[in-house]
Tab-separated table of C-alpha atoms in Angstrom:
chain	number	residue	atom	x	y	z
U	6	MET	CA	-13.124	-99.647	-131.144
U	7	ARG	CA	-12.677	-103.375	-130.553
U	8	ARG	CA	-11.288	-104.209	-127.135
U	9	PHE	CA	-9.364	-107.370	-126.077
U	10	ASN	CA	-7.356	-108.196	-123.050
U	11	ILE	CA	-3.881	-108.596	-124.566
U	12	ALA	CA	-2.240	-108.971	-121.194
U	13	LEU	CA	-4.478	-111.765	-120.130
U	14	LEU	CA	-3.898	-113.485	-123.577
U	15	ALA	CA	-0.192	-113.285	-123.057
U	16	ALA	CA	-0.503	-114.656	-119.463
U	17	VAL	CA	-2.736	-117.534	-120.525
U	18	THR	CA	-0.429	-118.363	-123.491
U	19	LEU	CA	2.609	-118.435	-121.143
U	20	SER	CA	0.732	-120.531	-118.717
U	21	THR	CA	-0.245	-122.988	-121.331
U	22	ALA	CA	3.417	-123.234	-122.548
U	23	LEU	CA	4.720	-123.789	-119.083
U	24	SER	CA	2.132	-126.574	-118.465
U	25	ALA	CA	2.610	-128.249	-121.830
U	26	ALA	CA	5.298	-130.757	-120.725
U	27	PRO	CA	3.341	-132.160	-117.707
U	28	ALA	CA	0.226	-132.413	-119.833
U	29	GLN	CA	2.042	-134.464	-122.445
U	30	ALA	CA	3.680	-136.502	-119.807
U	31	HIS	CA	0.281	-137.617	-118.600
U	32	ASP	CA	-0.964	-137.908	-122.212
U	33	ARG	CA	-3.554	-135.141	-121.753
U	34	THR	CA	-4.516	-132.561	-124.278
U	35	PRO	CA	-4.236	-128.982	-122.811
U	36	PRO	CA	-7.666	-127.375	-122.498
U	37	LEU	CA	-8.845	-125.315	-125.512
U	38	GLY	CA	-8.947	-121.674	-124.480
U	39	ILE	CA	-8.133	-118.085	-125.160
U	40	ALA	CA	-4.725	-119.004	-126.629
U	41	ASN	CA	-6.736	-120.108	-129.618
U	42	CYS	CA	-8.043	-116.577	-130.160
U	43	THR	CA	-7.145	-113.237	-131.713
U	44	ALA	CA	-8.833	-109.967	-131.042
U	45	THR	CA	-11.699	-110.771	-133.406
U	46	ALA	CA	-11.887	-114.492	-133.756
U	47	CYS	CA	-11.141	-117.981	-132.285
U	48	HIS	CA	-10.257	-121.216	-133.989
U	49	PHE	CA	-10.274	-124.620	-132.350
U	50	ASP	CA	-8.922	-127.753	-134.176
U	51	VAL	CA	-11.733	-130.179	-133.138
U	52	PRO	CA	-13.368	-132.920	-135.142
U	53	PRO	CA	-17.126	-132.822	-136.019
U	54	GLY	CA	-19.289	-133.169	-132.939
U	55	THR	CA	-21.077	-131.151	-130.326
U	56	TYR	CA	-19.167	-128.747	-128.068
U	57	ASP	CA	-19.895	-126.638	-124.963
U	58	VAL	CA	-18.385	-123.109	-125.136
U	59	THR	CA	-18.101	-120.977	-122.001
U	60	VAL	CA	-17.040	-117.352	-122.524
U	61	ARG	CA	-16.189	-114.619	-119.918
U	62	LEU	CA	-17.058	-111.205	-121.497
U	63	GLY	CA	-15.980	-107.699	-120.497
U	64	GLY	CA	-12.926	-106.064	-118.932
U	65	GLU	CA	-11.492	-102.754	-117.816
U	66	SER	CA	-13.592	-100.729	-120.258
U	67	ALA	CA	-17.356	-100.787	-121.122
U	68	ALA	CA	-17.978	-103.406	-123.722
U	69	SER	CA	-20.721	-105.108	-125.854
U	70	THR	CA	-19.988	-108.450	-127.321
U	71	ALA	CA	-21.785	-110.971	-129.637
U	72	VAL	CA	-20.545	-114.354	-130.769
U	73	THR	CA	-21.250	-115.958	-134.100
U	74	GLY	CA	-19.760	-119.184	-135.396
U	75	GLU	CA	-19.236	-121.387	-138.356
U	76	THR	CA	-21.424	-120.241	-141.299
U	77	ARG	CA	-22.713	-117.049	-139.745
U	78	ARG	CA	-24.656	-118.736	-136.959
U	79	SER	CA	-25.732	-116.476	-134.133
U	80	LEU	CA	-24.565	-118.244	-130.987
U	81	LEU	CA	-24.702	-115.551	-128.417
U	82	PRO	CA	-26.681	-112.302	-128.601
U	83	GLU	CA	-24.974	-108.957	-127.988
U	84	THR	CA	-24.191	-108.692	-124.254
U	85	ALA	CA	-23.248	-105.399	-122.626
U	86	THR	CA	-20.800	-105.125	-119.697
U	87	ALA	CA	-19.982	-102.021	-117.676
U	88	ALA	CA	-16.333	-100.921	-117.129
U	89	GLY	CA	-14.644	-103.302	-114.743
U	90	GLN	CA	-17.283	-105.911	-115.131
U	91	THR	CA	-17.233	-109.407	-116.580
U	92	VAL	CA	-20.021	-111.796	-117.125
U	93	THR	CA	-20.001	-115.555	-118.026
U	94	ARG	CA	-22.152	-117.043	-120.700
U	95	SER	CA	-22.334	-120.596	-122.161
U	96	PHE	CA	-23.806	-122.148	-125.232
U	97	THR	CA	-23.539	-125.469	-127.099
U	98	VAL	CA	-22.527	-125.674	-130.804
U	99	ASN	CA	-22.804	-128.275	-133.502
U	100	VAL	CA	-19.597	-128.728	-135.598
U	101	ARG	CA	-20.183	-130.600	-138.844
U	102	THR	CA	-18.898	-130.919	-142.470
U	103	PRO	CA	-20.231	-129.160	-144.519
U	104	GLU	CA	-20.512	-126.555	-141.813
U	105	GLY	CA	-23.401	-124.692	-143.512
U	106	GLU	CA	-25.867	-126.019	-146.098
U	107	PRO	CA	-25.513	-129.736	-146.624
U	108	THR	CA	-25.044	-129.321	-150.382
U	109	GLY	CA	-22.659	-126.419	-149.975
U	110	PRO	CA	-18.878	-126.214	-149.463
U	111	ASP	CA	-17.198	-127.949	-146.655
U	112	GLY	CA	-16.085	-124.792	-144.964
U	113	THR	CA	-13.144	-124.658	-142.489
U	114	PRO	CA	-12.303	-127.699	-140.392
U	115	GLY	CA	-12.771	-127.317	-136.735
U	116	LEU	CA	-14.779	-124.689	-134.803
U	117	ASP	CA	-14.540	-121.053	-135.788
U	118	LEU	CA	-16.044	-118.283	-133.698
U	119	THR	CA	-16.236	-114.553	-134.534
U	120	LEU	CA	-16.386	-111.902	-131.856
U	121	GLY	CA	-18.785	-109.083	-132.811
U	122	GLY	CA	-20.898	-106.373	-131.314
U	123	THR	CA	-20.259	-102.679	-130.971
U	124	ALA	CA	-17.255	-103.112	-128.634
U	125	PRO	CA	-16.337	-106.803	-128.188
U	126	ALA	CA	-14.201	-107.793	-125.201
U	127	LEU	CA	-13.371	-111.537	-124.469
U	128	ALA	CA	-11.637	-112.152	-121.187
U	129	ASP	CA	-11.636	-115.902	-121.360
U	130	ILE	CA	-13.065	-118.856	-123.258
U	131	ARG	CA	-13.124	-122.641	-122.731
U	132	VAL	CA	-14.270	-125.293	-125.268
U	133	THR	CA	-15.062	-128.850	-124.178
U	134	PRO	CA	-16.929	-131.847	-125.678
U	135	ALA	CA	-20.603	-131.710	-124.795
U	136	HIS	CA	-22.169	-134.623	-122.929
U	137	HIS	CA	-25.823	-135.418	-122.902
U	138	ALA	CA	-26.770	-132.339	-124.936
U	139	HIS	CA	-30.241	-132.046	-126.497
U	140	GLN	CA	-30.210	-131.753	-130.291
U	141	ILE	CA	-32.622	-129.861	-132.434
U	142	VAL	CA	-32.333	-131.051	-136.055
U	143	LEU	CA	-33.692	-128.698	-138.734
U	144	ILE	CA	-35.021	-129.883	-142.133
U	145	GLY	CA	-36.050	-127.060	-144.409
U	146	ASP	CA	-35.349	-124.694	-147.233
U	147	SER	CA	-33.682	-121.336	-147.786
U	148	THR	CA	-35.892	-119.553	-145.204
U	149	VAL	CA	-34.446	-121.856	-142.550
U	150	CYS	CA	-30.867	-122.666	-143.554
U	151	ASP	CA	-27.501	-121.282	-142.619
U	152	GLN	CA	-27.263	-118.737	-145.375
U	153	PRO	CA	-23.553	-118.282	-146.530
U	154	GLY	CA	-23.607	-114.543	-147.222
U	155	ASP	CA	-25.144	-111.179	-146.292
U	156	PRO	CA	-27.752	-109.911	-146.325
U	157	TYR	CA	-29.546	-113.228	-146.208
U	158	SER	CA	-30.322	-115.210	-143.094
U	159	GLY	CA	-32.636	-118.220	-142.341
U	160	TRP	CA	-34.461	-118.402	-138.978
U	161	GLY	CA	-32.638	-121.602	-138.211
U	162	GLN	CA	-29.389	-119.687	-138.379
U	163	GLN	CA	-30.587	-117.322	-135.658
U	164	LEU	CA	-32.174	-119.949	-133.430
U	165	PRO	CA	-28.968	-120.976	-131.506
U	166	GLN	CA	-28.620	-117.541	-129.806
U	167	PHE	CA	-31.983	-118.254	-127.990
U	168	LEU	CA	-30.668	-121.515	-126.442
U	169	ARG	CA	-28.403	-122.119	-123.455
U	170	LYS	CA	-25.732	-124.596	-122.816
U	171	GLY	CA	-27.097	-128.130	-123.225
U	172	VAL	CA	-29.044	-127.672	-126.477
U	173	SER	CA	-27.453	-127.532	-129.901
U	174	VAL	CA	-28.968	-126.762	-133.335
U	175	ALA	CA	-27.974	-129.049	-136.176
U	176	ASN	CA	-29.292	-127.116	-139.232
U	177	TYR	CA	-29.687	-129.355	-142.215
U	178	ALA	CA	-31.900	-127.055	-144.159
U	179	ASP	CA	-30.817	-126.436	-147.709
U	180	SER	CA	-31.690	-123.708	-150.277
U	181	GLY	CA	-34.064	-124.576	-153.071
U	182	GLU	CA	-35.375	-127.908	-151.550
U	183	SER	CA	-38.974	-129.232	-151.734
U	184	THR	CA	-40.251	-132.297	-150.008
U	185	VAL	CA	-39.513	-134.167	-153.252
U	186	THR	CA	-35.869	-133.078	-153.691
U	187	TYR	CA	-35.086	-133.337	-149.922
U	188	LEU	CA	-36.112	-136.939	-149.796
U	189	ALA	CA	-34.400	-137.838	-153.069
U	190	ASN	CA	-30.972	-136.301	-152.342
U	191	PRO	CA	-28.514	-138.615	-150.452
U	192	LEU	CA	-26.732	-135.502	-149.151
U	193	LEU	CA	-30.015	-134.459	-147.452
U	194	TRP	CA	-32.470	-137.021	-146.071
U	195	GLY	CA	-30.067	-139.932	-146.636
U	196	THR	CA	-27.356	-138.125	-144.618
U	197	VAL	CA	-29.629	-136.558	-141.955
U	198	GLN	CA	-31.821	-139.519	-140.995
U	199	PRO	CA	-28.948	-141.652	-139.580
U	200	LEU	CA	-27.745	-138.721	-137.490
U	201	ILE	CA	-31.084	-138.385	-135.529
U	202	ASN	CA	-30.622	-139.549	-131.929
U	203	PRO	CA	-33.418	-140.910	-129.736
U	204	GLY	CA	-35.158	-137.919	-128.168
U	205	ASP	CA	-33.912	-135.409	-130.658
U	206	LEU	CA	-36.422	-132.737	-131.786
U	207	VAL	CA	-36.635	-132.696	-135.625
U	208	LEU	CA	-38.346	-129.569	-136.996
U	209	VAL	CA	-39.498	-129.865	-140.590
U	210	GLN	CA	-40.427	-126.768	-142.695
U	211	LEU	CA	-40.609	-127.679	-146.384
U	212	ALA	CA	-43.146	-125.917	-148.537
U	213	HIS	CA	-41.818	-122.860	-150.417
U	214	ASN	CA	-40.301	-124.943	-153.257
U	215	ASP	CA	-43.219	-127.429	-153.578
U	216	LYS	CA	-44.638	-125.244	-156.228
U	217	THR	CA	-45.796	-128.108	-158.492
U	218	THR	CA	-46.220	-130.970	-155.945
U	219	ASP	CA	-49.674	-132.365	-155.929
U	220	GLU	CA	-51.511	-132.808	-152.695
U	221	ALA	CA	-51.287	-136.587	-152.469
U	222	THR	CA	-47.551	-136.498	-153.091
U	223	TYR	CA	-46.936	-133.689	-150.598
U	224	ARG	CA	-48.927	-135.462	-147.892
U	225	ALA	CA	-47.059	-138.705	-148.610
U	226	ASN	CA	-43.746	-137.015	-148.422
U	227	LEU	CA	-44.542	-135.457	-145.086
U	228	GLU	CA	-45.680	-138.819	-143.747
U	229	THR	CA	-42.438	-140.389	-145.011
U	230	LEU	CA	-40.439	-137.894	-143.141
U	231	ILE	CA	-42.421	-138.343	-139.928
U	232	ALA	CA	-42.064	-142.105	-140.090
U	233	GLY	CA	-38.326	-141.855	-140.765
U	234	ILE	CA	-37.794	-139.520	-137.789
U	235	ARG	CA	-39.846	-141.818	-135.453
U	236	LYS	CA	-37.885	-144.818	-136.715
U	237	MET	CA	-34.710	-143.265	-135.317
U	238	GLY	CA	-36.406	-142.343	-131.977
U	239	GLY	CA	-36.726	-138.620	-132.859
U	240	ARG	CA	-39.623	-136.358	-132.067
U	241	PRO	CA	-40.982	-134.844	-135.276
U	242	VAL	CA	-42.306	-131.278	-135.247
U	243	LEU	CA	-44.048	-129.919	-138.367
U	244	VAL	CA	-43.615	-126.252	-139.037
U	245	THR	CA	-45.845	-124.455	-141.484
U	246	PRO	CA	-43.840	-122.019	-143.720
U	247	ILE	CA	-43.173	-118.354	-143.095
U	248	VAL	CA	-45.458	-116.172	-145.160
U	249	ARG	CA	-44.303	-114.271	-148.199
U	250	ARG	CA	-44.655	-110.457	-147.816
U	251	TRP	CA	-47.307	-110.055	-150.493
U	252	PHE	CA	-49.980	-107.556	-149.426
U	253	ASN	CA	-53.525	-107.016	-150.761
U	254	ALA	CA	-54.853	-103.556	-151.193
U	255	ASP	CA	-56.656	-103.858	-147.906
U	256	GLY	CA	-53.408	-104.473	-146.042
U	257	THR	CA	-53.932	-108.143	-145.499
U	258	LEU	CA	-52.027	-111.255	-146.724
U	259	ASN	CA	-55.155	-113.139	-147.682
U	260	ASN	CA	-53.873	-114.422	-151.049
U	261	GLY	CA	-52.309	-117.560	-152.286
U	262	THR	CA	-48.933	-116.044	-152.974
U	263	ALA	CA	-48.458	-114.919	-149.368
U	264	LEU	CA	-50.012	-117.982	-147.812
U	265	LEU	CA	-48.200	-120.617	-149.955
U	266	VAL	CA	-50.975	-121.980	-152.061
U	267	ASN	CA	-49.010	-123.620	-154.871
U	268	GLY	CA	-49.494	-123.585	-158.690
U	269	LEU	CA	-51.804	-126.609	-158.539
U	270	GLY	CA	-53.998	-124.871	-155.964
U	271	VAL	CA	-52.706	-127.009	-153.063
U	272	ASP	CA	-52.873	-125.113	-149.707
U	273	LEU	CA	-49.529	-126.330	-148.404
U	274	PRO	CA	-49.805	-125.019	-144.790
U	275	GLY	CA	-53.380	-126.511	-144.752
U	276	VAL	CA	-51.970	-129.908	-145.685
U	277	ILE	CA	-49.279	-129.654	-143.032
U	278	ARG	CA	-51.839	-128.913	-140.366
U	279	SER	CA	-53.912	-131.893	-141.526
U	280	VAL	CA	-51.005	-134.274	-141.537
U	281	ALA	CA	-49.925	-133.123	-138.063
U	282	ALA	CA	-53.432	-133.748	-136.688
U	283	ALA	CA	-53.730	-137.198	-138.431
U	284	GLU	CA	-50.241	-138.347	-137.326
U	285	GLY	CA	-50.358	-136.900	-133.799
U	286	VAL	CA	-47.473	-134.728	-134.455
U	287	THR	CA	-46.681	-131.403	-132.737
U	288	LEU	CA	-47.475	-128.448	-134.980
U	289	ILE	CA	-45.832	-125.030	-134.965
U	290	ASP	CA	-48.106	-122.826	-137.145
U	291	LEU	CA	-45.469	-120.365	-138.309
U	292	THR	CA	-47.669	-119.342	-141.210
U	293	ALA	CA	-50.375	-118.033	-138.950
U	294	GLN	CA	-47.865	-116.369	-136.610
U	295	THR	CA	-45.805	-114.607	-139.290
U	296	LYS	CA	-48.945	-113.557	-141.054
U	297	ALA	CA	-50.270	-111.933	-137.954
U	298	LEU	CA	-46.899	-110.203	-137.276
U	299	VAL	CA	-46.407	-108.955	-140.902
U	300	GLU	CA	-49.915	-107.627	-141.100
U	301	SER	CA	-49.519	-105.829	-137.764
U	302	LEU	CA	-46.295	-104.213	-139.048
U	303	GLY	CA	-47.958	-103.133	-142.271
U	304	VAL	CA	-46.633	-102.491	-145.733
U	305	GLU	CA	-43.734	-100.246	-144.658
U	306	GLY	CA	-42.902	-101.712	-141.309
U	307	SER	CA	-42.581	-105.251	-142.633
U	308	LYS	CA	-39.966	-104.285	-145.178
U	309	SER	CA	-37.194	-104.752	-142.597
U	310	ILE	CA	-38.315	-108.247	-141.809
U	311	TYR	CA	-37.636	-109.376	-145.398
U	312	LEU	CA	-34.997	-108.288	-147.965
U	313	TYR	CA	-37.346	-105.868	-149.735
U	314	ASN	CA	-35.046	-102.759	-149.237
U	315	GLU	CA	-31.898	-104.629	-150.237
U	316	LYS	CA	-33.219	-107.071	-153.031
U	317	LYS	CA	-36.880	-106.413	-153.570
U	318	ASP	CA	-37.263	-109.912	-152.044
U	319	ASN	CA	-40.498	-110.683	-150.257
U	320	THR	CA	-39.676	-114.206	-149.427
U	321	HIS	CA	-36.214	-114.327	-147.773
U	322	THR	CA	-35.590	-112.674	-144.429
U	323	SER	CA	-32.980	-110.264	-143.196
U	324	VAL	CA	-30.816	-111.028	-140.109
U	325	HIS	CA	-33.340	-108.939	-138.168
U	326	GLY	CA	-36.314	-110.776	-139.650
U	327	ALA	CA	-34.765	-114.198	-139.196
U	328	THR	CA	-34.033	-113.321	-135.590
U	329	VAL	CA	-37.643	-112.250	-134.931
U	330	TYR	CA	-38.933	-115.458	-136.564
U	331	ALA	CA	-36.476	-117.615	-134.649
U	332	GLY	CA	-37.915	-116.047	-131.527
U	333	LEU	CA	-41.340	-117.211	-132.522
U	334	VAL	CA	-40.033	-120.772	-132.896
U	335	ARG	CA	-38.323	-120.572	-129.497
U	336	ASP	CA	-41.572	-119.427	-127.885
U	337	ALA	CA	-43.542	-122.229	-129.566
U	338	LEU	CA	-41.099	-124.894	-128.365
U	339	VAL	CA	-41.307	-123.611	-124.799
U	340	ALA	CA	-45.174	-123.284	-124.945
U	341	ARG	CA	-45.399	-126.898	-126.065
U	342	HIS	CA	-43.099	-128.009	-123.346
U	343	LEU	CA	-40.555	-129.464	-125.904
U	344	LEU	CA	-37.618	-127.580	-124.270
U	345	PRO	CA	-36.962	-127.045	-120.560
U	346	GLU	CA	-37.263	-123.423	-119.787
U	347	ASP	CA	-33.778	-123.342	-118.064
U	348	ARG	CA	-32.301	-124.241	-121.510
U	349	VAL	CA	-33.867	-121.210	-123.194
U	350	ARG	CA	-32.323	-117.714	-123.366
U	351	VAL	CA	-35.177	-115.210	-122.848
U	352	GLY	CA	-33.344	-111.823	-122.945
């Protein structure tokens, strides 16, 4: 059963009402808090931007609460609290239009949060503009993007739950995009590049849809993205694509389908590795990491990572699989000292 401190909600609402006149008299906006919430969701009328969110979870009964936001982004992992206990957690969220995929619908204006978990209990919440937050910008395809509906999920959609207050994820990955189409579409590269701030990490994973891109063009497109990111003062990170779950009879993924060798025989992850080395760009070899993981799980165990059971889909990941893969990205960022350890959520 979902739990919510109704008495506290009423008290805060009354307090907000009583203090409204003085706040207006001083031309101040009342703080955004629990008065903006129901038992299962919160809505805050804020313009696009970056916001810090602090929640106090728990209450009189034992509870277990997770927070998602906007287009199904996982912002806070499920957190258990004992009866009579409350804990405080904080995260930073990117609010944008469109709120999900860049070529998708605008979504709902403002910031929307959903309270989930087996027994959610929200005791308090505060939303404030973020100052000096680090931004991670994601450029990618459907295996990375904020997928709009179940059972799909991109690893970029799950990455925010691994980050603490002070780091936001601006996910500009889009379904169906190759390096060719991403660069050509003004809603994609033409929109994203100006939003890159000096010091931003920009992770690029584009390969799954470069099925007919020749090697010279693919290499040049990656170099164009790197140069454009650097022009804005961003820090480019090339990410090789997640593997497809396509097993050989011997239980390995040593084939072109699994390892993203395209229809022209171009080893796309191999080109990414080569460009990263030539350009002095940080590389996250997600192909190698996901290959090792999927092979270790085997034919049956790896089905839950992808959408094989639901859709017979060996390319796109489930929420579980996307979360596992997002954890690999988190670990790689920490290992390469691209994120301070105190900004990373480990458990």
